[in-house]
């Protein structure tokens, strides 16, 4: 006579398996649904340092808006204490390049150099105003 094999019955788990989870993804964040001009208006209120360092990293919509030349027509990079944390010269050149010839006004107060002024003027002769204040040490 053959012995019956005893099969151990495991209790059913209450956890959902991956097959039980609905396949719908989470809805996109509400700011991705905003019209492009509204998003640009909101982001334009940030300074160039914030746009270059953080806003463009939030999502692809914000990155696309941050890359638009219209966002870079007026660049106010007056040094407000960021000089130790960032290379403002490199960031300014990046911002000027992003304007793609649409630059109207730029402020490089407290960190502007002759080389930076030359860089801007060689690329954008249509700039209406260049505010430049370079404090010389006496």
PDB file of C-alpha atoms in Angstrom:
ATOM      1  CA  UNK A   1       0.000   0.000   0.000  1.00  0.00           C
ATOM      2  CA  UNK A   2       1.273   3.394  -0.939  1.00  0.00           C
ATOM      3  CA  UNK A   3       1.452   6.170   1.550  1.00  0.00           C
ATOM      4  CA  UNK A   4      -0.268   9.377   0.698  1.00  0.00           C
ATOM      5  CA  UNK A   5       1.975  12.333   0.512  1.00  0.00           C
ATOM      6  CA  UNK A   6       1.095  14.999   2.952  1.00  0.00           C
ATOM      7  CA  UNK A   7       1.040  18.409   1.381  1.00  0.00           C
ATOM      8  CA  UNK A   8       1.645  21.368   3.622  1.00  0.00           C
ATOM      9  CA  UNK A   9      -0.955  24.047   3.072  1.00  0.00           C
ATOM     10  CA  UNK A  10       0.366  27.554   3.496  1.00  0.00           C
ATOM     11  CA  UNK A  11      -2.034  30.237   4.590  1.00  0.00           C
ATOM     12  CA  UNK A  12      -2.972  32.622   1.826  1.00  0.00           C
ATOM     13  CA  UNK A  13      -1.174  35.905   2.043  1.00  0.00           C
ATOM     14  CA  UNK A  14      -3.184  39.088   2.458  1.00  0.00           C
ATOM     15  CA  UNK A  15      -0.538  41.054   0.577  1.00  0.00           C
ATOM     16  CA  UNK A  16      -1.327  41.981  -2.976  1.00  0.00           C
ATOM     17  CA  UNK A  17       0.939  40.552  -5.586  1.00  0.00           C
ATOM     18  CA  UNK A  18       2.109  42.527  -8.565  1.00  0.00           C
ATOM     19  CA  UNK A  19      -0.583  40.931 -10.690  1.00  0.00           C
ATOM     20  CA  UNK A  20      -3.266  42.249  -8.342  1.00  0.00           C
ATOM     21  CA  UNK A  21      -2.168  45.884  -8.699  1.00  0.00           C
ATOM     22  CA  UNK A  22      -4.025  47.820 -11.380  1.00  0.00           C
ATOM     23  CA  UNK A  23      -1.831  48.730 -14.325  1.00  0.00           C
ATOM     24  CA  UNK A  24      -2.813  52.410 -14.342  1.00  0.00           C
ATOM     25  CA  UNK A  25      -0.020  54.800 -13.448  1.00  0.00           C
ATOM     26  CA  UNK A  26      -0.360  57.700 -11.068  1.00  0.00           C
ATOM     27  CA  UNK A  27      -1.829  60.841 -12.593  1.00  0.00           C
ATOM     28  CA  UNK A  28       0.715  63.502 -13.556  1.00  0.00           C
ATOM     29  CA  UNK A  29       1.315  66.348 -11.101  1.00  0.00           C
ATOM     30  CA  UNK A  30      -1.176  69.204 -11.591  1.00  0.00           C
ATOM     31  CA  UNK A  31       1.473  71.701 -12.713  1.00  0.00           C
ATOM     32  CA  UNK A  32       2.207  69.673 -15.842  1.00  0.00           C
ATOM     33  CA  UNK A  33      -1.350  70.343 -17.010  1.00  0.00           C
ATOM     34  CA  UNK A  34      -0.944  74.133 -16.930  1.00  0.00           C
ATOM     35  CA  UNK A  35      -0.795  75.976 -20.242  1.00  0.00           C
ATOM     36  CA  UNK A  36       2.777  76.636 -21.351  1.00  0.00           C
ATOM     37  CA  UNK A  37       2.473  80.437 -21.065  1.00  0.00           C
ATOM     38  CA  UNK A  38       1.196  80.164 -17.478  1.00  0.00           C
ATOM     39  CA  UNK A  39       4.095  77.882 -16.571  1.00  0.00           C
ATOM     40  CA  UNK A  40       6.531  80.325 -18.192  1.00  0.00           C
ATOM     41  CA  UNK A  41       4.983  83.210 -16.250  1.00  0.00           C
ATOM     42  CA  UNK A  42       5.422  81.350 -12.967  1.00  0.00           C
ATOM     43  CA  UNK A  43       8.987  80.255 -13.703  1.00  0.00           C
ATOM     44  CA  UNK A  44       9.949  83.718 -14.933  1.00  0.00           C
ATOM     45  CA  UNK A  45       9.486  84.967 -11.368  1.00  0.00           C
ATOM     46  CA  UNK A  46      12.479  82.882 -10.328  1.00  0.00           C
ATOM     47  CA  UNK A  47      15.974  84.179 -10.803  1.00  0.00           C
ATOM     48  CA  UNK A  48      18.409  82.778 -13.334  1.00  0.00           C
ATOM     49  CA  UNK A  49      20.329  80.865 -10.675  1.00  0.00           C
ATOM     50  CA  UNK A  50      17.175  79.087  -9.513  1.00  0.00           C
ATOM     51  CA  UNK A  51      16.187  78.341 -13.109  1.00  0.00           C
ATOM     52  CA  UNK A  52      19.599  76.937 -13.992  1.00  0.00           C
ATOM     53  CA  UNK A  53      20.172  75.005 -10.771  1.00  0.00           C
ATOM     54  CA  UNK A  54      16.795  73.603  -9.775  1.00  0.00           C
ATOM     55  CA  UNK A  55      13.629  74.526 -11.691  1.00  0.00           C
ATOM     56  CA  UNK A  56      14.699  72.844 -14.916  1.00  0.00           C
ATOM     57  CA  UNK A  57      15.284  69.615 -12.987  1.00  0.00           C
ATOM     58  CA  UNK A  58      11.684  69.294 -11.713  1.00  0.00           C
ATOM     59  CA  UNK A  59      10.087  67.766 -14.803  1.00  0.00           C
ATOM     60  CA  UNK A  60      10.390  67.729 -18.578  1.00  0.00           C
ATOM     61  CA  UNK A  61       7.718  70.411 -18.956  1.00  0.00           C
ATOM     62  CA  UNK A  62       9.654  72.818 -16.758  1.00  0.00           C
ATOM     63  CA  UNK A  63      12.915  71.930 -18.489  1.00  0.00           C
ATOM     64  CA  UNK A  64      11.380  72.674 -21.893  1.00  0.00           C
ATOM     65  CA  UNK A  65      10.082  76.034 -20.663  1.00  0.00           C
ATOM     66  CA  UNK A  66      13.471  76.862 -19.097  1.00  0.00           C
ATOM     67  CA  UNK A  67      15.157  76.217 -22.442  1.00  0.00           C
ATOM     68  CA  UNK A  68      12.952  78.701 -24.317  1.00  0.00           C
ATOM     69  CA  UNK A  69      14.890  81.827 -25.375  1.00  0.00           C
ATOM     70  CA  UNK A  70      12.024  84.062 -24.216  1.00  0.00           C
ATOM     71  CA  UNK A  71      12.819  83.079 -20.619  1.00  0.00           C
ATOM     72  CA  UNK A  72      16.254  84.660 -21.003  1.00  0.00           C
ATOM     73  CA  UNK A  73      15.489  88.080 -22.534  1.00  0.00           C
ATOM     74  CA  UNK A  74      16.130  89.805 -19.218  1.00  0.00           C
ATOM     75  CA  UNK A  75      18.858  88.314 -17.042  1.00  0.00           C
ATOM     76  CA  UNK A  76      19.361  89.788 -13.576  1.00  0.00           C
ATOM     77  CA  UNK A  77      22.355  88.056 -12.059  1.00  0.00           C
ATOM     78  CA  UNK A  78      23.213  90.720  -9.544  1.00  0.00           C
ATOM     79  CA  UNK A  79      25.360  88.890  -7.011  1.00  0.00           C
ATOM     80  CA  UNK A  80      23.221  88.394  -3.932  1.00  0.00           C
ATOM     81  CA  UNK A  81      25.707  86.275  -2.017  1.00  0.00           C
ATOM     82  CA  UNK A  82      25.893  83.284  -4.363  1.00  0.00           C
ATOM     83  CA  UNK A  83      29.465  83.985  -5.461  1.00  0.00           C
ATOM     84  CA  UNK A  84      30.943  81.458  -3.026  1.00  0.00           C
ATOM     85  CA  UNK A  85      28.487  78.696  -3.972  1.00  0.00           C
ATOM     86  CA  UNK A  86      28.367  79.039  -7.768  1.00  0.00           C
ATOM     87  CA  UNK A  87      30.613  80.096 -10.611  1.00  0.00           C
ATOM     88  CA  UNK A  88      28.495  83.036 -11.703  1.00  0.00           C
ATOM     89  CA  UNK A  89      30.654  83.688 -14.769  1.00  0.00           C
ATOM     90  CA  UNK A  90      29.870  80.243 -16.210  1.00  0.00           C
ATOM     91  CA  UNK A  91      26.197  80.480 -15.242  1.00  0.00           C
ATOM     92  CA  UNK A  92      25.934  83.910 -16.861  1.00  0.00           C
ATOM     93  CA  UNK A  93      27.452  82.633 -20.105  1.00  0.00           C
ATOM     94  CA  UNK A  94      24.986  79.738 -20.082  1.00  0.00           C
ATOM     95  CA  UNK A  95      22.063  82.130 -19.517  1.00  0.00           C
ATOM     96  CA  UNK A  96      23.274  84.440 -22.307  1.00  0.00           C
ATOM     97  CA  UNK A  97      23.602  81.479 -24.680  1.00  0.00           C
ATOM     98  CA  UNK A  98      20.070  80.342 -23.825  1.00  0.00           C
ATOM     99  CA  UNK A  99      18.679  83.714 -24.916  1.00  0.00           C
ATOM    100  CA  UNK A 100      19.722  82.826 -28.488  1.00  0.00           C
ATOM    101  CA  UNK A 101      20.054  86.445 -29.550  1.00  0.00           C
ATOM    102  CA  UNK A 102      16.901  87.684 -27.799  1.00  0.00           C
ATOM    103  CA  UNK A 103      18.771  89.279 -24.879  1.00  0.00           C
ATOM    104  CA  UNK A 104      17.402  92.724 -24.037  1.00  0.00           C
ATOM    105  CA  UNK A 105      18.856  93.474 -20.623  1.00  0.00           C
ATOM    106  CA  UNK A 106      21.448  91.927 -18.332  1.00  0.00           C
ATOM    107  CA  UNK A 107      22.690  92.800 -14.854  1.00  0.00           C
ATOM    108  CA  UNK A 108      26.052  91.374 -13.804  1.00  0.00           C
ATOM    109  CA  UNK A 109      26.593  93.739 -10.910  1.00  0.00           C
ATOM    110  CA  UNK A 110      29.410  92.860  -8.481  1.00  0.00           C
ATOM    111  CA  UNK A 111      30.886  89.990 -10.487  1.00  0.00           C
ATOM    112  CA  UNK A 112      31.165  91.266 -14.048  1.00  0.00           C
ATOM    113  CA  UNK A 113      34.562  91.296 -15.696  1.00  0.00           C
ATOM    114  CA  UNK A 114      35.926  92.699 -18.925  1.00  0.00           C
ATOM    115  CA  UNK A 115      36.020  89.189 -20.390  1.00  0.00           C
ATOM    116  CA  UNK A 116      32.365  88.593 -19.523  1.00  0.00           C
ATOM    117  CA  UNK A 117      31.319  91.930 -21.033  1.00  0.00           C
ATOM    118  CA  UNK A 118      33.267  91.032 -24.173  1.00  0.00           C
ATOM    119  CA  UNK A 119      31.588  87.603 -24.302  1.00  0.00           C
ATOM    120  CA  UNK A 120      28.130  89.171 -24.090  1.00  0.00           C
ATOM    121  CA  UNK A 121      28.844  91.969 -26.558  1.00  0.00           C
ATOM    122  CA  UNK A 122      30.376  89.665 -29.170  1.00  0.00           C
ATOM    123  CA  UNK A 123      27.252  87.544 -29.238  1.00  0.00           C
ATOM    124  CA  UNK A 124      24.442  90.006 -28.604  1.00  0.00           C
ATOM    125  CA  UNK A 125      24.855  93.437 -30.080  1.00  0.00           C
ATOM    126  CA  UNK A 126      21.121  94.040 -29.665  1.00  0.00           C
ATOM    127  CA  UNK A 127      21.303  94.261 -25.887  1.00  0.00           C
ATOM    128  CA  UNK A 128      19.678  97.538 -24.899  1.00  0.00           C
ATOM    129  CA  UNK A 129      21.195  97.885 -21.449  1.00  0.00           C
ATOM    130  CA  UNK A 130      24.122  96.319 -19.738  1.00  0.00           C
ATOM    131  CA  UNK A 131      24.383  97.153 -16.076  1.00  0.00           C
ATOM    132  CA  UNK A 132      27.883  96.621 -14.939  1.00  0.00           C
ATOM    133  CA  UNK A 133      29.395  97.492 -11.673  1.00  0.00           C
ATOM    134  CA  UNK A 134      32.801  96.190 -10.843  1.00  0.00           C
ATOM    135  CA  UNK A 135      34.174  97.310  -7.519  1.00  0.00           C
ATOM    136  CA  UNK A 136      37.884  97.851  -7.842  1.00  0.00           C
ATOM    137  CA  UNK A 137      39.979  97.324  -4.765  1.00  0.00           C
ATOM    138  CA  UNK A 138      42.068 100.371  -4.014  1.00  0.00           C
TER     139      UNK A 138
END
